[in-house]
């Protein structure tokens, strides 16, 4: 999983550099959707816009919410999808200021949740939980590479590729920095500066990759 995070992170980093470069050249609302219309074809921009919002982001978020809620209740997932779907529509129906406030506080909550989850996993791995022995780097020494679907080198490659398919989803959303091109003062400087900030690279290199140290390859996630 660590190799998958590094591999995908490298590709995402290159993609982000190209995305920001085009956004500073043409800072518009809609970012890569409008860029596709301008530099490639209007049909591609149209398809990308619909796929990105109505076939990828919203459905995936609602599906993930329904899956998370199944950890606490057996209520039909359709109910949770309906409830949170209404919340999303209501949030986007008010002013930009209200939406920004909601995003701000939810962002803080997300960071606190990630930090808490990271600390909890670290405590469990170090034997801090009741009835849990210290794990340390045991699995890195015993079975650093797991096999998937097959055996030998092919099985290890398929296991790596399986991790890649999941890791890609973890990096989703990082491209949204370029979406603010049409709503930012002096976007050619602001977006470029924001993309260069060290905290973005800390987020990519430390946060995601550190998670791979806390999950054994046989864990169900």
PDB file of C-alpha atoms in Angstrom:
ATOM      1  CA  UNK A   1       0.000   0.000   0.000  1.00  0.00           C
ATOM      2  CA  UNK A   2       2.869   2.377   0.746  1.00  0.00           C
ATOM      3  CA  UNK A   3       4.270   1.827  -2.752  1.00  0.00           C
ATOM      4  CA  UNK A   4       0.804   2.463  -4.205  1.00  0.00           C
ATOM      5  CA  UNK A   5       0.501   5.756  -2.306  1.00  0.00           C
ATOM      6  CA  UNK A   6       3.924   6.891  -3.518  1.00  0.00           C
ATOM      7  CA  UNK A   7       3.173   5.842  -7.105  1.00  0.00           C
ATOM      8  CA  UNK A   8      -0.226   7.539  -7.269  1.00  0.00           C
ATOM      9  CA  UNK A   9       1.037  10.565  -5.329  1.00  0.00           C
ATOM     10  CA  UNK A  10       3.784  11.112  -7.898  1.00  0.00           C
ATOM     11  CA  UNK A  11       1.286  11.008 -10.779  1.00  0.00           C
ATOM     12  CA  UNK A  12      -1.174  13.250  -8.925  1.00  0.00           C
ATOM     13  CA  UNK A  13       1.618  15.733  -8.234  1.00  0.00           C
ATOM     14  CA  UNK A  14       2.484  15.984 -11.928  1.00  0.00           C
ATOM     15  CA  UNK A  15      -1.190  16.324 -12.809  1.00  0.00           C
ATOM     16  CA  UNK A  16      -1.627  19.056 -10.218  1.00  0.00           C
ATOM     17  CA  UNK A  17       1.313  21.029 -11.599  1.00  0.00           C
ATOM     18  CA  UNK A  18      -0.182  20.917 -15.097  1.00  0.00           C
ATOM     19  CA  UNK A  19      -3.653  21.768 -13.780  1.00  0.00           C
ATOM     20  CA  UNK A  20      -2.426  24.805 -11.857  1.00  0.00           C
ATOM     21  CA  UNK A  21      -0.339  25.993 -14.788  1.00  0.00           C
ATOM     22  CA  UNK A  22      -3.358  26.017 -17.095  1.00  0.00           C
ATOM     23  CA  UNK A  23      -5.501  27.616 -14.372  1.00  0.00           C
ATOM     24  CA  UNK A  24      -3.054  30.490 -13.953  1.00  0.00           C
ATOM     25  CA  UNK A  25      -3.007  30.956 -17.729  1.00  0.00           C
ATOM     26  CA  UNK A  26      -6.812  30.923 -17.962  1.00  0.00           C
ATOM     27  CA  UNK A  27      -8.375  31.549 -14.516  1.00  0.00           C
ATOM     28  CA  UNK A  28     -12.090  30.900 -15.007  1.00  0.00           C
ATOM     29  CA  UNK A  29     -14.945  29.456 -12.984  1.00  0.00           C
ATOM     30  CA  UNK A  30     -15.251  25.790 -13.812  1.00  0.00           C
ATOM     31  CA  UNK A  31     -11.521  25.271 -14.204  1.00  0.00           C
ATOM     32  CA  UNK A  32     -10.708  22.052 -16.047  1.00  0.00           C
ATOM     33  CA  UNK A  33     -14.242  21.776 -17.434  1.00  0.00           C
ATOM     34  CA  UNK A  34     -13.918  25.160 -19.139  1.00  0.00           C
ATOM     35  CA  UNK A  35     -10.339  24.389 -20.099  1.00  0.00           C
ATOM     36  CA  UNK A  36     -11.513  21.260 -21.909  1.00  0.00           C
ATOM     37  CA  UNK A  37     -14.031  23.346 -23.831  1.00  0.00           C
ATOM     38  CA  UNK A  38     -11.454  25.966 -24.741  1.00  0.00           C
ATOM     39  CA  UNK A  39      -8.423  23.865 -25.606  1.00  0.00           C
ATOM     40  CA  UNK A  40      -9.915  20.556 -26.773  1.00  0.00           C
ATOM     41  CA  UNK A  41     -13.612  20.430 -27.648  1.00  0.00           C
ATOM     42  CA  UNK A  42     -16.897  21.764 -26.300  1.00  0.00           C
ATOM     43  CA  UNK A  43     -18.372  18.269 -26.299  1.00  0.00           C
ATOM     44  CA  UNK A  44     -15.603  17.041 -23.992  1.00  0.00           C
ATOM     45  CA  UNK A  45     -16.184  19.926 -21.596  1.00  0.00           C
ATOM     46  CA  UNK A  46     -19.916  19.217 -21.551  1.00  0.00           C
ATOM     47  CA  UNK A  47     -19.395  15.514 -20.877  1.00  0.00           C
ATOM     48  CA  UNK A  48     -16.696  16.150 -18.281  1.00  0.00           C
ATOM     49  CA  UNK A  49     -18.890  18.586 -16.372  1.00  0.00           C
ATOM     50  CA  UNK A  50     -21.829  16.211 -16.132  1.00  0.00           C
ATOM     51  CA  UNK A  51     -19.694  13.180 -15.341  1.00  0.00           C
ATOM     52  CA  UNK A  52     -17.630  15.006 -12.739  1.00  0.00           C
ATOM     53  CA  UNK A  53     -20.554  16.418 -10.770  1.00  0.00           C
ATOM     54  CA  UNK A  54     -23.604  14.260 -11.353  1.00  0.00           C
ATOM     55  CA  UNK A  55     -22.028  10.886 -12.086  1.00  0.00           C
ATOM     56  CA  UNK A  56     -18.938  10.924  -9.872  1.00  0.00           C
ATOM     57  CA  UNK A  57     -18.790  13.382  -6.978  1.00  0.00           C
ATOM     58  CA  UNK A  58     -22.366  13.478  -5.679  1.00  0.00           C
ATOM     59  CA  UNK A  59     -23.187   9.752  -6.117  1.00  0.00           C
ATOM     60  CA  UNK A  60     -19.864   8.647  -4.648  1.00  0.00           C
ATOM     61  CA  UNK A  61     -20.281  10.895  -1.608  1.00  0.00           C
ATOM     62  CA  UNK A  62     -23.816   9.663  -0.984  1.00  0.00           C
ATOM     63  CA  UNK A  63     -22.791   6.030  -1.447  1.00  0.00           C
ATOM     64  CA  UNK A  64     -19.872   6.469   0.957  1.00  0.00           C
ATOM     65  CA  UNK A  65     -22.200   8.057   3.513  1.00  0.00           C
ATOM     66  CA  UNK A  66     -24.595   5.122   3.284  1.00  0.00           C
ATOM     67  CA  UNK A  67     -21.731   2.649   3.757  1.00  0.00           C
ATOM     68  CA  UNK A  68     -20.430   4.497   6.821  1.00  0.00           C
ATOM     69  CA  UNK A  69     -23.877   4.572   8.424  1.00  0.00           C
ATOM     70  CA  UNK A  70     -24.145   0.774   8.139  1.00  0.00           C
ATOM     71  CA  UNK A  71     -21.509   0.508  10.882  1.00  0.00           C
ATOM     72  CA  UNK A  72     -24.036   1.841  13.404  1.00  0.00           C
ATOM     73  CA  UNK A  73     -27.453   0.857  12.085  1.00  0.00           C
ATOM     74  CA  UNK A  74     -29.217  -1.612   9.802  1.00  0.00           C
ATOM     75  CA  UNK A  75     -31.640   0.971   8.420  1.00  0.00           C
ATOM     76  CA  UNK A  76     -32.023   0.827   4.651  1.00  0.00           C
ATOM     77  CA  UNK A  77     -29.255   2.783   2.917  1.00  0.00           C
ATOM     78  CA  UNK A  78     -31.820   4.516   0.700  1.00  0.00           C
ATOM     79  CA  UNK A  79     -32.959   6.531   3.721  1.00  0.00           C
ATOM     80  CA  UNK A  80     -29.476   7.899   4.425  1.00  0.00           C
ATOM     81  CA  UNK A  81     -28.894   8.646   0.746  1.00  0.00           C
ATOM     82  CA  UNK A  82     -32.162  10.603   0.661  1.00  0.00           C
ATOM     83  CA  UNK A  83     -31.429  12.526   3.870  1.00  0.00           C
ATOM     84  CA  UNK A  84     -27.904  13.554   2.948  1.00  0.00           C
ATOM     85  CA  UNK A  85     -28.952  14.222  -0.643  1.00  0.00           C
ATOM     86  CA  UNK A  86     -31.484  16.755   0.638  1.00  0.00           C
ATOM     87  CA  UNK A  87     -28.821  18.300   2.883  1.00  0.00           C
ATOM     88  CA  UNK A  88     -26.447  18.692  -0.076  1.00  0.00           C
ATOM     89  CA  UNK A  89     -29.144  20.298  -2.223  1.00  0.00           C
ATOM     90  CA  UNK A  90     -30.211  22.627   0.604  1.00  0.00           C
ATOM     91  CA  UNK A  91     -26.631  23.686   1.324  1.00  0.00           C
ATOM     92  CA  UNK A  92     -26.015  24.547  -2.308  1.00  0.00           C
ATOM     93  CA  UNK A  93     -29.318  26.421  -2.596  1.00  0.00           C
ATOM     94  CA  UNK A  94     -28.314  29.221  -0.213  1.00  0.00           C
ATOM     95  CA  UNK A  95     -25.780  31.984  -0.711  1.00  0.00           C
ATOM     96  CA  UNK A  96     -22.097  31.448  -1.388  1.00  0.00           C
ATOM     97  CA  UNK A  97     -21.291  32.886   2.042  1.00  0.00           C
ATOM     98  CA  UNK A  98     -23.425  30.261   3.780  1.00  0.00           C
ATOM     99  CA  UNK A  99     -21.877  27.495   1.688  1.00  0.00           C
ATOM    100  CA  UNK A 100     -18.398  28.775   2.514  1.00  0.00           C
ATOM    101  CA  UNK A 101     -19.142  28.756   6.244  1.00  0.00           C
ATOM    102  CA  UNK A 102     -20.433  25.189   6.055  1.00  0.00           C
ATOM    103  CA  UNK A 103     -17.349  24.089   4.130  1.00  0.00           C
ATOM    104  CA  UNK A 104     -15.079  25.829   6.636  1.00  0.00           C
ATOM    105  CA  UNK A 105     -16.497  24.112   9.709  1.00  0.00           C
ATOM    106  CA  UNK A 106     -16.837  20.742   7.997  1.00  0.00           C
ATOM    107  CA  UNK A 107     -13.206  21.055   6.905  1.00  0.00           C
ATOM    108  CA  UNK A 108     -12.126  21.617  10.511  1.00  0.00           C
ATOM    109  CA  UNK A 109     -14.200  18.624  11.600  1.00  0.00           C
ATOM    110  CA  UNK A 110     -12.603  16.505   8.886  1.00  0.00           C
ATOM    111  CA  UNK A 111      -9.081  17.424   9.973  1.00  0.00           C
ATOM    112  CA  UNK A 112      -9.874  16.668  13.625  1.00  0.00           C
ATOM    113  CA  UNK A 113     -11.405  13.335  12.639  1.00  0.00           C
ATOM    114  CA  UNK A 114      -8.359  12.367  10.573  1.00  0.00           C
ATOM    115  CA  UNK A 115      -5.957  13.303  13.376  1.00  0.00           C
ATOM    116  CA  UNK A 116      -8.047  11.381  15.908  1.00  0.00           C
ATOM    117  CA  UNK A 117      -8.197   8.325  13.658  1.00  0.00           C
ATOM    118  CA  UNK A 118      -4.456   8.460  13.072  1.00  0.00           C
ATOM    119  CA  UNK A 119      -3.731   8.662  16.805  1.00  0.00           C
ATOM    120  CA  UNK A 120      -6.183   5.842  17.554  1.00  0.00           C
ATOM    121  CA  UNK A 121      -4.533   3.560  14.987  1.00  0.00           C
ATOM    122  CA  UNK A 122      -1.101   4.453  16.329  1.00  0.00           C
ATOM    123  CA  UNK A 123      -2.121   3.683  19.919  1.00  0.00           C
ATOM    124  CA  UNK A 124      -3.611   0.333  18.889  1.00  0.00           C
ATOM    125  CA  UNK A 125      -0.520  -0.615  16.879  1.00  0.00           C
ATOM    126  CA  UNK A 126       1.735   0.217  19.814  1.00  0.00           C
ATOM    127  CA  UNK A 127      -0.294  -1.950  22.191  1.00  0.00           C
ATOM    128  CA  UNK A 128      -2.090   0.840  24.006  1.00  0.00           C
ATOM    129  CA  UNK A 129      -5.529  -0.763  23.628  1.00  0.00           C
ATOM    130  CA  UNK A 130      -6.739  -3.260  26.203  1.00  0.00           C
ATOM    131  CA  UNK A 131      -6.021  -6.836  25.151  1.00  0.00           C
ATOM    132  CA  UNK A 132      -3.978  -5.748  22.127  1.00  0.00           C
ATOM    133  CA  UNK A 133      -0.309  -6.661  21.903  1.00  0.00           C
ATOM    134  CA  UNK A 134       2.235  -4.397  20.275  1.00  0.00           C
ATOM    135  CA  UNK A 135       2.376  -4.906  16.517  1.00  0.00           C
ATOM    136  CA  UNK A 136       5.062  -2.476  15.429  1.00  0.00           C
ATOM    137  CA  UNK A 137       6.516  -3.441  12.042  1.00  0.00           C
ATOM    138  CA  UNK A 138       5.756  -7.151  12.433  1.00  0.00           C
ATOM    139  CA  UNK A 139       3.808  -7.502   9.212  1.00  0.00           C
ATOM    140  CA  UNK A 140       6.405  -5.554   7.281  1.00  0.00           C
ATOM    141  CA  UNK A 141       8.955  -8.182   8.255  1.00  0.00           C
ATOM    142  CA  UNK A 142       6.763 -11.277   7.916  1.00  0.00           C
ATOM    143  CA  UNK A 143       4.678 -10.568   4.810  1.00  0.00           C
ATOM    144  CA  UNK A 144       5.663  -7.254   3.191  1.00  0.00           C
ATOM    145  CA  UNK A 145       4.015  -8.254  -0.106  1.00  0.00           C
ATOM    146  CA  UNK A 146       0.688 -10.020  -0.234  1.00  0.00           C
ATOM    147  CA  UNK A 147      -0.606 -12.000  -3.213  1.00  0.00           C
ATOM    148  CA  UNK A 148      -3.948 -11.334  -4.864  1.00  0.00           C
ATOM    149  CA  UNK A 149      -5.853 -13.454  -7.407  1.00  0.00           C
ATOM    150  CA  UNK A 150      -2.668 -15.331  -8.281  1.00  0.00           C
ATOM    151  CA  UNK A 151       0.667 -16.440  -6.854  1.00  0.00           C
ATOM    152  CA  UNK A 152       4.249 -15.376  -7.347  1.00  0.00           C
ATOM    153  CA  UNK A 153       5.243 -12.149  -9.042  1.00  0.00           C
ATOM    154  CA  UNK A 154       1.928 -11.862 -10.875  1.00  0.00           C
ATOM    155  CA  UNK A 155      -0.013 -12.157  -7.627  1.00  0.00           C
ATOM    156  CA  UNK A 156       2.097  -9.471  -5.960  1.00  0.00           C
ATOM    157  CA  UNK A 157       1.662  -7.166  -8.945  1.00  0.00           C
ATOM    158  CA  UNK A 158      -2.106  -7.678  -8.887  1.00  0.00           C
ATOM    159  CA  UNK A 159      -2.111  -6.901  -5.161  1.00  0.00           C
ATOM    160  CA  UNK A 160      -0.227  -3.679  -5.860  1.00  0.00           C
ATOM    161  CA  UNK A 161      -2.653  -2.770  -8.647  1.00  0.00           C
ATOM    162  CA  UNK A 162      -5.605  -3.498  -6.371  1.00  0.00           C
ATOM    163  CA  UNK A 163      -4.176  -1.015  -3.866  1.00  0.00           C
ATOM    164  CA  UNK A 164      -3.708   1.551  -6.634  1.00  0.00           C
ATOM    165  CA  UNK A 165      -7.403   1.404  -7.537  1.00  0.00           C
ATOM    166  CA  UNK A 166      -8.308   2.289  -3.950  1.00  0.00           C
ATOM    167  CA  UNK A 167      -5.562   4.844  -3.420  1.00  0.00           C
ATOM    168  CA  UNK A 168      -6.687   6.855  -6.449  1.00  0.00           C
ATOM    169  CA  UNK A 169      -9.981   7.548  -4.689  1.00  0.00           C
ATOM    170  CA  UNK A 170      -8.111   8.862  -1.631  1.00  0.00           C
ATOM    171  CA  UNK A 171      -6.488  11.598  -3.686  1.00  0.00           C
ATOM    172  CA  UNK A 172      -9.782  12.728  -5.182  1.00  0.00           C
ATOM    173  CA  UNK A 173     -10.575  16.411  -4.757  1.00  0.00           C
ATOM    174  CA  UNK A 174      -7.063  17.818  -4.720  1.00  0.00           C
ATOM    175  CA  UNK A 175      -7.706  19.375  -8.123  1.00  0.00           C
ATOM    176  CA  UNK A 176     -10.378  21.660  -6.665  1.00  0.00           C
ATOM    177  CA  UNK A 177      -7.790  24.340  -5.888  1.00  0.00           C
ATOM    178  CA  UNK A 178      -8.026  25.427  -9.519  1.00  0.00           C
ATOM    179  CA  UNK A 179     -11.825  25.765  -9.332  1.00  0.00           C
ATOM    180  CA  UNK A 180     -11.459  29.087  -7.513  1.00  0.00           C
ATOM    181  CA  UNK A 181      -9.795  30.788 -10.473  1.00  0.00           C
ATOM    182  CA  UNK A 182     -12.869  32.833 -11.319  1.00  0.00           C
ATOM    183  CA  UNK A 183     -13.602  33.794  -7.706  1.00  0.00           C
ATOM    184  CA  UNK A 184     -10.143  34.815  -6.471  1.00  0.00           C
ATOM    185  CA  UNK A 185      -8.476  38.203  -6.490  1.00  0.00           C
ATOM    186  CA  UNK A 186      -5.349  38.095  -8.626  1.00  0.00           C
ATOM    187  CA  UNK A 187      -5.839  34.377  -9.410  1.00  0.00           C
ATOM    188  CA  UNK A 188      -2.680  34.069 -11.472  1.00  0.00           C
ATOM    189  CA  UNK A 189      -0.656  34.730  -8.358  1.00  0.00           C
ATOM    190  CA  UNK A 190      -2.959  33.365  -5.648  1.00  0.00           C
ATOM    191  CA  UNK A 191      -3.601  29.943  -7.182  1.00  0.00           C
ATOM    192  CA  UNK A 192       0.049  29.492  -8.062  1.00  0.00           C
ATOM    193  CA  UNK A 193       1.113  30.431  -4.523  1.00  0.00           C
ATOM    194  CA  UNK A 194      -1.499  28.184  -2.917  1.00  0.00           C
ATOM    195  CA  UNK A 195      -0.409  25.236  -5.035  1.00  0.00           C
ATOM    196  CA  UNK A 196       3.183  25.680  -3.908  1.00  0.00           C
ATOM    197  CA  UNK A 197       2.433  25.768  -0.200  1.00  0.00           C
ATOM    198  CA  UNK A 198       4.344  23.161   1.724  1.00  0.00           C
ATOM    199  CA  UNK A 199       1.272  21.992   3.613  1.00  0.00           C
ATOM    200  CA  UNK A 200      -0.104  20.515   0.402  1.00  0.00           C
ATOM    201  CA  UNK A 201       2.962  18.324   0.028  1.00  0.00           C
ATOM    202  CA  UNK A 202       2.873  17.435   3.718  1.00  0.00           C
ATOM    203  CA  UNK A 203      -0.743  16.392   3.207  1.00  0.00           C
ATOM    204  CA  UNK A 204       0.190  14.216   0.260  1.00  0.00           C
ATOM    205  CA  UNK A 205       3.445  12.710   1.463  1.00  0.00           C
ATOM    206  CA  UNK A 206       2.772  12.309   5.169  1.00  0.00           C
ATOM    207  CA  UNK A 207      -0.955  11.985   5.751  1.00  0.00           C
ATOM    208  CA  UNK A 208      -1.829   9.451   3.079  1.00  0.00           C
ATOM    209  CA  UNK A 209       1.379   7.477   3.269  1.00  0.00           C
ATOM    210  CA  UNK A 210       1.332   7.331   7.066  1.00  0.00           C
ATOM    211  CA  UNK A 211      -2.045   5.631   6.866  1.00  0.00           C
ATOM    212  CA  UNK A 212      -0.422   2.760   5.009  1.00  0.00           C
ATOM    213  CA  UNK A 213       1.769   2.070   8.057  1.00  0.00           C
ATOM    214  CA  UNK A 214      -1.309   1.638  10.244  1.00  0.00           C
ATOM    215  CA  UNK A 215      -3.293  -0.833   8.143  1.00  0.00           C
ATOM    216  CA  UNK A 216      -2.323  -4.450   7.632  1.00  0.00           C
ATOM    217  CA  UNK A 217      -2.838  -5.782   4.117  1.00  0.00           C
ATOM    218  CA  UNK A 218      -5.361  -8.362   5.363  1.00  0.00           C
ATOM    219  CA  UNK A 219      -7.550  -5.754   7.084  1.00  0.00           C
ATOM    220  CA  UNK A 220     -10.957  -5.194   5.544  1.00  0.00           C
ATOM    221  CA  UNK A 221     -11.307  -1.504   4.664  1.00  0.00           C
TER     222      UNK A 221
END
